[in-house]
XYZ file of C-alpha atoms in Angstrom:
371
model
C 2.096 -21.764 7.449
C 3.982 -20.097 4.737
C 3.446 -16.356 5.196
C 2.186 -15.722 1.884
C -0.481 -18.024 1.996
C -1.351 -16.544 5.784
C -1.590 -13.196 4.150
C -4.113 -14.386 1.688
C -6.071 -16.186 4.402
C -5.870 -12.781 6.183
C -7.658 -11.090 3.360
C -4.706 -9.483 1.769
C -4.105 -9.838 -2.086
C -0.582 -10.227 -3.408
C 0.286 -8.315 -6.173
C 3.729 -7.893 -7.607
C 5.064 -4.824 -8.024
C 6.750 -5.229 -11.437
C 6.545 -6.226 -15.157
C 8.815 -6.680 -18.360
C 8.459 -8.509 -21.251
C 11.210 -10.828 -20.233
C 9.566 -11.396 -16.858
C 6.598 -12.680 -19.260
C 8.999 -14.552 -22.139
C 10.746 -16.436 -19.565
C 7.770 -17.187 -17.184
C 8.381 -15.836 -14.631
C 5.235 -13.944 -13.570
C 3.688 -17.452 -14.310
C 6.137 -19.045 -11.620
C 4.964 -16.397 -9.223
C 1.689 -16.986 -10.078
C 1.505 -20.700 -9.691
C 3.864 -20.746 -6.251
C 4.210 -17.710 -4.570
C 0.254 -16.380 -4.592
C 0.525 -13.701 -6.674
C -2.841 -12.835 -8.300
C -2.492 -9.082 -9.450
C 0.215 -7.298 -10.904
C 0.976 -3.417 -11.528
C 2.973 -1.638 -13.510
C 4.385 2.366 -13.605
C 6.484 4.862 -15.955
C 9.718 3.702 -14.025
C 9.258 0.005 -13.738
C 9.203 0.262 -18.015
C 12.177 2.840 -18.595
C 14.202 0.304 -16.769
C 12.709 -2.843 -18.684
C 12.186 -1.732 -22.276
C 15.826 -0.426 -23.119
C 17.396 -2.759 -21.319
C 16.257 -6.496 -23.129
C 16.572 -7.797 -26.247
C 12.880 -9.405 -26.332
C 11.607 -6.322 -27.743
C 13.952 -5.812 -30.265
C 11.309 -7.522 -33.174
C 8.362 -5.374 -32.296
C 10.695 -2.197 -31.877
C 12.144 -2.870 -35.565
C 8.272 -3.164 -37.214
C 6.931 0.194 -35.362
C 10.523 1.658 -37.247
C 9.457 0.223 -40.320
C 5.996 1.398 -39.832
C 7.368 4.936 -39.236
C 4.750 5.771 -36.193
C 6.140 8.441 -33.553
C 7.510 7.633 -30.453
C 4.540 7.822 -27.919
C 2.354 5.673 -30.910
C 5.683 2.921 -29.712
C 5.616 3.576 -26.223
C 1.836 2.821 -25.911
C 2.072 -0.068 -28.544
C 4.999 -1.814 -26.212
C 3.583 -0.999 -22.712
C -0.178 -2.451 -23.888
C 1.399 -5.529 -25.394
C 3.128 -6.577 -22.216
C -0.182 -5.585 -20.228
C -2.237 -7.745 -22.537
C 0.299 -10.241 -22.152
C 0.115 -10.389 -18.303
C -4.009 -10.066 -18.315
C -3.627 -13.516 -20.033
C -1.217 -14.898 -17.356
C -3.516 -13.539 -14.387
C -6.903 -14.449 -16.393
C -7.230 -17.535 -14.685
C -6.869 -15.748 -11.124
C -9.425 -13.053 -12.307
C -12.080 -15.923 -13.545
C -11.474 -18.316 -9.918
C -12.189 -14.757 -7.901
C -15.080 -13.500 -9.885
C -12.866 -10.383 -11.058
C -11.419 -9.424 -7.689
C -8.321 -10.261 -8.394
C -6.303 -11.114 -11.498
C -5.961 -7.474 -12.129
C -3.027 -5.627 -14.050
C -2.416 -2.065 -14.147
C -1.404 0.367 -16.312
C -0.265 4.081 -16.046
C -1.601 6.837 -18.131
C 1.343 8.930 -19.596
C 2.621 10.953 -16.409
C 2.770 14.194 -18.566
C -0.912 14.076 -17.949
C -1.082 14.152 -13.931
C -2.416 18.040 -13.924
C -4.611 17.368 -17.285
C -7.892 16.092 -16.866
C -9.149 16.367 -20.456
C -6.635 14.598 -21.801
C -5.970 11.982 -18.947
C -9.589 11.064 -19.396
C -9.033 11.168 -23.568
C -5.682 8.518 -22.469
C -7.745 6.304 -20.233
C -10.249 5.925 -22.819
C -7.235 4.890 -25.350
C -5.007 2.758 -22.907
C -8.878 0.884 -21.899
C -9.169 -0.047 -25.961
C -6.023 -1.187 -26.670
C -5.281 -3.467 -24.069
C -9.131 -5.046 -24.326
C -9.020 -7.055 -21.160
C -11.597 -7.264 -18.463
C -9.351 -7.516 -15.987
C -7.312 -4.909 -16.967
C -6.681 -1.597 -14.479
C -5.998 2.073 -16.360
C -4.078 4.021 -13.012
C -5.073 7.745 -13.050
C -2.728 9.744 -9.915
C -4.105 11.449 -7.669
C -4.058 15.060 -8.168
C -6.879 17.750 -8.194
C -7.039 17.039 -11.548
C -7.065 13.736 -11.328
C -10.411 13.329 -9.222
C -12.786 14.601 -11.779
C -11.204 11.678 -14.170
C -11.608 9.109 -12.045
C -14.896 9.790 -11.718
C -15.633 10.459 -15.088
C -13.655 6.808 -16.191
C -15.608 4.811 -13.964
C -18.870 6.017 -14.876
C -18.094 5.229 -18.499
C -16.963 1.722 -17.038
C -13.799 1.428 -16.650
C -12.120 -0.222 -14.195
C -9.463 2.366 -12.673
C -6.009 1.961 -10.312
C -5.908 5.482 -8.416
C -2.669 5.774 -7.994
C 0.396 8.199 -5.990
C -1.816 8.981 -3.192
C -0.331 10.123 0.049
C -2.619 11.902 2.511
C -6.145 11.201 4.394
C -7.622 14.024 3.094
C -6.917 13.670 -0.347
C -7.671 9.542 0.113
C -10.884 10.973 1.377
C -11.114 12.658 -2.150
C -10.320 9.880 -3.962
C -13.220 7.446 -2.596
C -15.686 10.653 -2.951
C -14.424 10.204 -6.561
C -14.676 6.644 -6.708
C -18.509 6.686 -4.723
C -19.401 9.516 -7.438
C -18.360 7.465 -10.226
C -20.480 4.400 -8.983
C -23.732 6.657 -8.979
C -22.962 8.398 -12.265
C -22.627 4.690 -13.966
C -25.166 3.451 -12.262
C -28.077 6.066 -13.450
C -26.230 5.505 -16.828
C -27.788 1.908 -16.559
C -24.270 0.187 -16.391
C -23.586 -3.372 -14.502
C -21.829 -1.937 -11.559
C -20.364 -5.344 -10.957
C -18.214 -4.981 -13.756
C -16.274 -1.865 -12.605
C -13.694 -2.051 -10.234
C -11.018 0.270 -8.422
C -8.546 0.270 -5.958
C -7.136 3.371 -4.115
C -2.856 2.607 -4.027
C -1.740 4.301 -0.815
C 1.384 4.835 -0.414
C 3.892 3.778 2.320
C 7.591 3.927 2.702
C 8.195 7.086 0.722
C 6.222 8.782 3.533
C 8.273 7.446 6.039
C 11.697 8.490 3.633
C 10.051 12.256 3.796
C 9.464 12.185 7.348
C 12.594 10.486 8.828
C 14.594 12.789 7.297
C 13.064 16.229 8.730
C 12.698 14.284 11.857
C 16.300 13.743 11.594
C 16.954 17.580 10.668
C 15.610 18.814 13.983
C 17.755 16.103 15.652
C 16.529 15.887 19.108
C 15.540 12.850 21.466
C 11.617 13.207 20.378
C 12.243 13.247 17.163
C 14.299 10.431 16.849
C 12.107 8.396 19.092
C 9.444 9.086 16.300
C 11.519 7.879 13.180
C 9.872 4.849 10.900
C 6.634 5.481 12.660
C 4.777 8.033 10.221
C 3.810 5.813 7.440
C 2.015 2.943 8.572
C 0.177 5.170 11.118
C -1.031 7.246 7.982
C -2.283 4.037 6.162
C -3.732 2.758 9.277
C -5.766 5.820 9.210
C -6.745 5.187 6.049
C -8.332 1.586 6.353
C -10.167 3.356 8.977
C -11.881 5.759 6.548
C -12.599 3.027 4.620
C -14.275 1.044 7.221
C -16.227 4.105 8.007
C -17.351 4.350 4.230
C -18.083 0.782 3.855
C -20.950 1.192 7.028
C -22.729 4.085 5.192
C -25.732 4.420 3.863
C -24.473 5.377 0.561
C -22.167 2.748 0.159
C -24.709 0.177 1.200
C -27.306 0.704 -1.741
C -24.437 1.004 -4.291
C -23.487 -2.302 -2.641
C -27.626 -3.243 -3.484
C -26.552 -2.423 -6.758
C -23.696 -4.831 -7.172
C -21.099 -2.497 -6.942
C -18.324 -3.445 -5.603
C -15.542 -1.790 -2.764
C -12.875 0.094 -3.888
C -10.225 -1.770 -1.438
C -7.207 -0.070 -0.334
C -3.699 -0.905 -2.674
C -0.277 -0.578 -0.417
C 2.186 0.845 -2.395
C 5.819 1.508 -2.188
C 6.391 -1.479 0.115
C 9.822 -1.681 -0.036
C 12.056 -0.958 2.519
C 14.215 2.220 1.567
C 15.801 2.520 5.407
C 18.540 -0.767 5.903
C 17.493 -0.387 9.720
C 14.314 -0.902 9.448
C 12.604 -4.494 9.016
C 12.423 -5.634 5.210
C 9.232 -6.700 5.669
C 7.338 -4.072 7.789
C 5.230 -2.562 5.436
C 3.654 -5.944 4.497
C 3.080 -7.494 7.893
C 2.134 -4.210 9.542
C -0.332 -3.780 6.979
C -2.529 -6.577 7.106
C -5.996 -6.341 6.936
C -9.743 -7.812 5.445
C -9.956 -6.442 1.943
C -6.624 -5.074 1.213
C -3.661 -5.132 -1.620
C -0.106 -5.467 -1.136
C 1.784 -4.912 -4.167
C 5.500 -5.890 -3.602
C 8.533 -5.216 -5.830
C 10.310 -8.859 -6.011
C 12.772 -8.163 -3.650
C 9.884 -7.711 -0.863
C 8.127 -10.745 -1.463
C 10.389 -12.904 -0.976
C 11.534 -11.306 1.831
C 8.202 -12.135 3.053
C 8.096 -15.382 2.062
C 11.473 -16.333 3.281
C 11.173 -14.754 7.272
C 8.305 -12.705 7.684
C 6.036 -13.649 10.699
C 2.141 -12.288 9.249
C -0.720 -11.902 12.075
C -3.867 -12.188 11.733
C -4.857 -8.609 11.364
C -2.435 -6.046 12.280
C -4.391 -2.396 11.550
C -8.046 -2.660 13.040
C -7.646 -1.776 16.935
C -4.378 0.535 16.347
C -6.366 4.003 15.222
C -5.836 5.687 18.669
C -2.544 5.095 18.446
C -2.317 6.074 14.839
C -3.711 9.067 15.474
C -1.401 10.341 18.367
C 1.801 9.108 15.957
C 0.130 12.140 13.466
C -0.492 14.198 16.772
C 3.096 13.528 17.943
C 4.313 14.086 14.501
C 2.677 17.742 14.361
C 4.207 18.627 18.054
C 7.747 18.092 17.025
C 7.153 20.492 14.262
C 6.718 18.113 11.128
C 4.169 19.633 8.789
C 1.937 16.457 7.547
C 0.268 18.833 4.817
C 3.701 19.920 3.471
C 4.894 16.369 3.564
C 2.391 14.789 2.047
C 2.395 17.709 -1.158
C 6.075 17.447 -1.868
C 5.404 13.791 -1.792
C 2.716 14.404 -4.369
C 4.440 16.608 -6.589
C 7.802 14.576 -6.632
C 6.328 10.912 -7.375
C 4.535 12.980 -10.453
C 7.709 14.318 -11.243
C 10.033 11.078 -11.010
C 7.299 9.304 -13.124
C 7.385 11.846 -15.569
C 11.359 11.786 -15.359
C 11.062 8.675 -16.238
C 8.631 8.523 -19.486
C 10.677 11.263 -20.736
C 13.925 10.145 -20.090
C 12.232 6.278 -21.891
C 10.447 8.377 -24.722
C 14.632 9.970 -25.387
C 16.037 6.288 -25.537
C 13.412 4.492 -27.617
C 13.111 7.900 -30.153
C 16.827 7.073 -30.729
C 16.626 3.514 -31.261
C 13.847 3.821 -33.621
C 15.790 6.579 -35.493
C 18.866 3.451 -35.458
C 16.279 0.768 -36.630
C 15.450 3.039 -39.232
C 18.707 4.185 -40.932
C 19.424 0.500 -40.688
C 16.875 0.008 -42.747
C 17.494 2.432 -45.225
């Protein structure tokens, strides 16, 4: 069987981990729509400071927002909506054929945000309007300030990507968030079948973090230990969600119509050239799951992986004493998991800033041109 049609018989969604305008123009996200399973798509700060500067497609919109005169984040969010809009329309059909499971595509708030929940929940709000699609995702990261948002977005209805989150504790957060949401929209009288979330857990950067102050101490445990971290951590994680899918509470949302918030790999690509290119995929796979892939990944998968059946449920013991093992060696999972935290905030935010420099100075271009 090809592997990417195994993992979707396995229960795991395919979602690429990428978007640009020319990806869109030239049809590409269609091709990997039509052959390679793809039915979701997300999108982040980085993945658009490397597409927006660097084609020529958006040259015509850039030179009418410089005639228009608007400010640079009025451009940015005018250029990032129009190629989510764009892609909505491409995954539509996958979003109709799985009664709005899939066909989802996400967008980030502006990173600048992260620590802001006022204004992340003012952004959501904005980001939600513009693109207009049902089957659109707004991603809100995971920070303390973050959780009140969430909760606040989906209980006005919106359909939320939960994005940059590392640890168990603060996943555990995150689906408190989610679960509080759900209640709050539902004694609000909204359809709780039209508001859906997924929880993006991230993978290799844990193990990046890890293997490298495994590495520092040097000795024969630690070593023994390396590439181990993050797939136990996300293992752990599909338990807690188990556990909160059996609950009471979840059950009469479920009464309800609401549906799960299902767990969203992220960061799937293999950073270590030791390591298998396709570990965090086949390792991974479970009932009810994402895996978003950057390009590279999937078809790496598609070309060589070998997928089983289900590859999490039954491993938790061992997941566990991976974390126990971790701790005895002397890595500190809560200090991992926060510098993990506050650096993918800060390399998103590196990002939009270092985007919001380059299109400011081709609008100021456009415009003298004009002149």
């Amino acid at each position: 069987m090809d592997p990417l049609e195994a993992l979707n018989k396995a229960g795991v969604s395919i979602w690429l981990d990428d978007l640009s305008r020319t990806r869109l123009a030239g049809g590409g996200l269609a091709e990997l729509v039509a052959d390679r399973h793809v039915v979701g798509v997300t999108s982040n700060p980085t993945i658009f400071a490397k597409a927006i500067p660097g084609s020529d497609v958006y040259d015509e919109q850039i030179r009418q927002l410089a005639l228009r005169g608007v400010d640079v984040d009025t451009a940015l969010r005018e250029l990032t909506t129009y190629d989510v809009r764009w892609a909505c329309d491409v995954l539509r059909p996958a979003y109709d054929a799985s009664d709005g499971v899939d066909g989802r595509v996400s967008i980030e708030v502006d990173p600048r945000l992260a620590h802001d929940t006022e204004r992340t929940i003012a952004e959501v709000a904005t980001l939600w309007w513009l693109v207009d699609r049902p089957n659109l995702f707004v991603k809100i990261p995971a920070t303390k300030q973050g959780l009140p948002a969430i909760s606040e977005c989906l209980a006005q209805g919106i359909s939320i990507n939960v994005t940059l989150t590392f640890s168990l504790a603060r996943y555990a957060e995150v689906v408190e968030a989610f679960l509080a949401g759900l209640e709050r929209a539902a004694a609000a009288g909204r359809p709780l079948s039209d508001i859906a979330s997924v929880a993006s857990f991230f993978v290799s950067r844990v193990d990046t973090e890890v293997d490298k102050r495994l590495d520092k101490i040097g000795t024969a445990a630690t070593i023994a230990l390396r590439g181990s971290a993050a797939i136990a951590n996300a293992r752990l994680a599909y338990q807690h969600h188990e556990q909160v899918l059996r609950s009471e509470r979840w059950r009469e949302l479920a009464r309800a119509g609401a549906r799960p918030q299902r767990p969203l790999w992220a960061s799937t690509g293999v950073k270590e050239p030791s390591y298998s290119d396709t570990r965090y995929v086949t390792e991974l796979v479970a009932p009810g799951v994402v895996s978003t892939m950057p390009e590279a990944t999937l078809r790496a998968v598609a070309d060589h992986a070998v997928v089983p059946v289900d590859s999490v449920r039954d491993t938790y013991d061992d997941a566990q004493r991976v974390l126990d093992s971790l701790a005895a060696v002397g890595v500190d999972y809560d200090d991992v998991v926060r510098t993990l935290e506050d650096e993918g905030v800060a390399k998103f935010t590196d990002s939009w800033e270092q985007l919001r420099e380059q299109l400011a100075e081709i609008l100021r271009r456009r415009l003298s041109v004009v002149s």
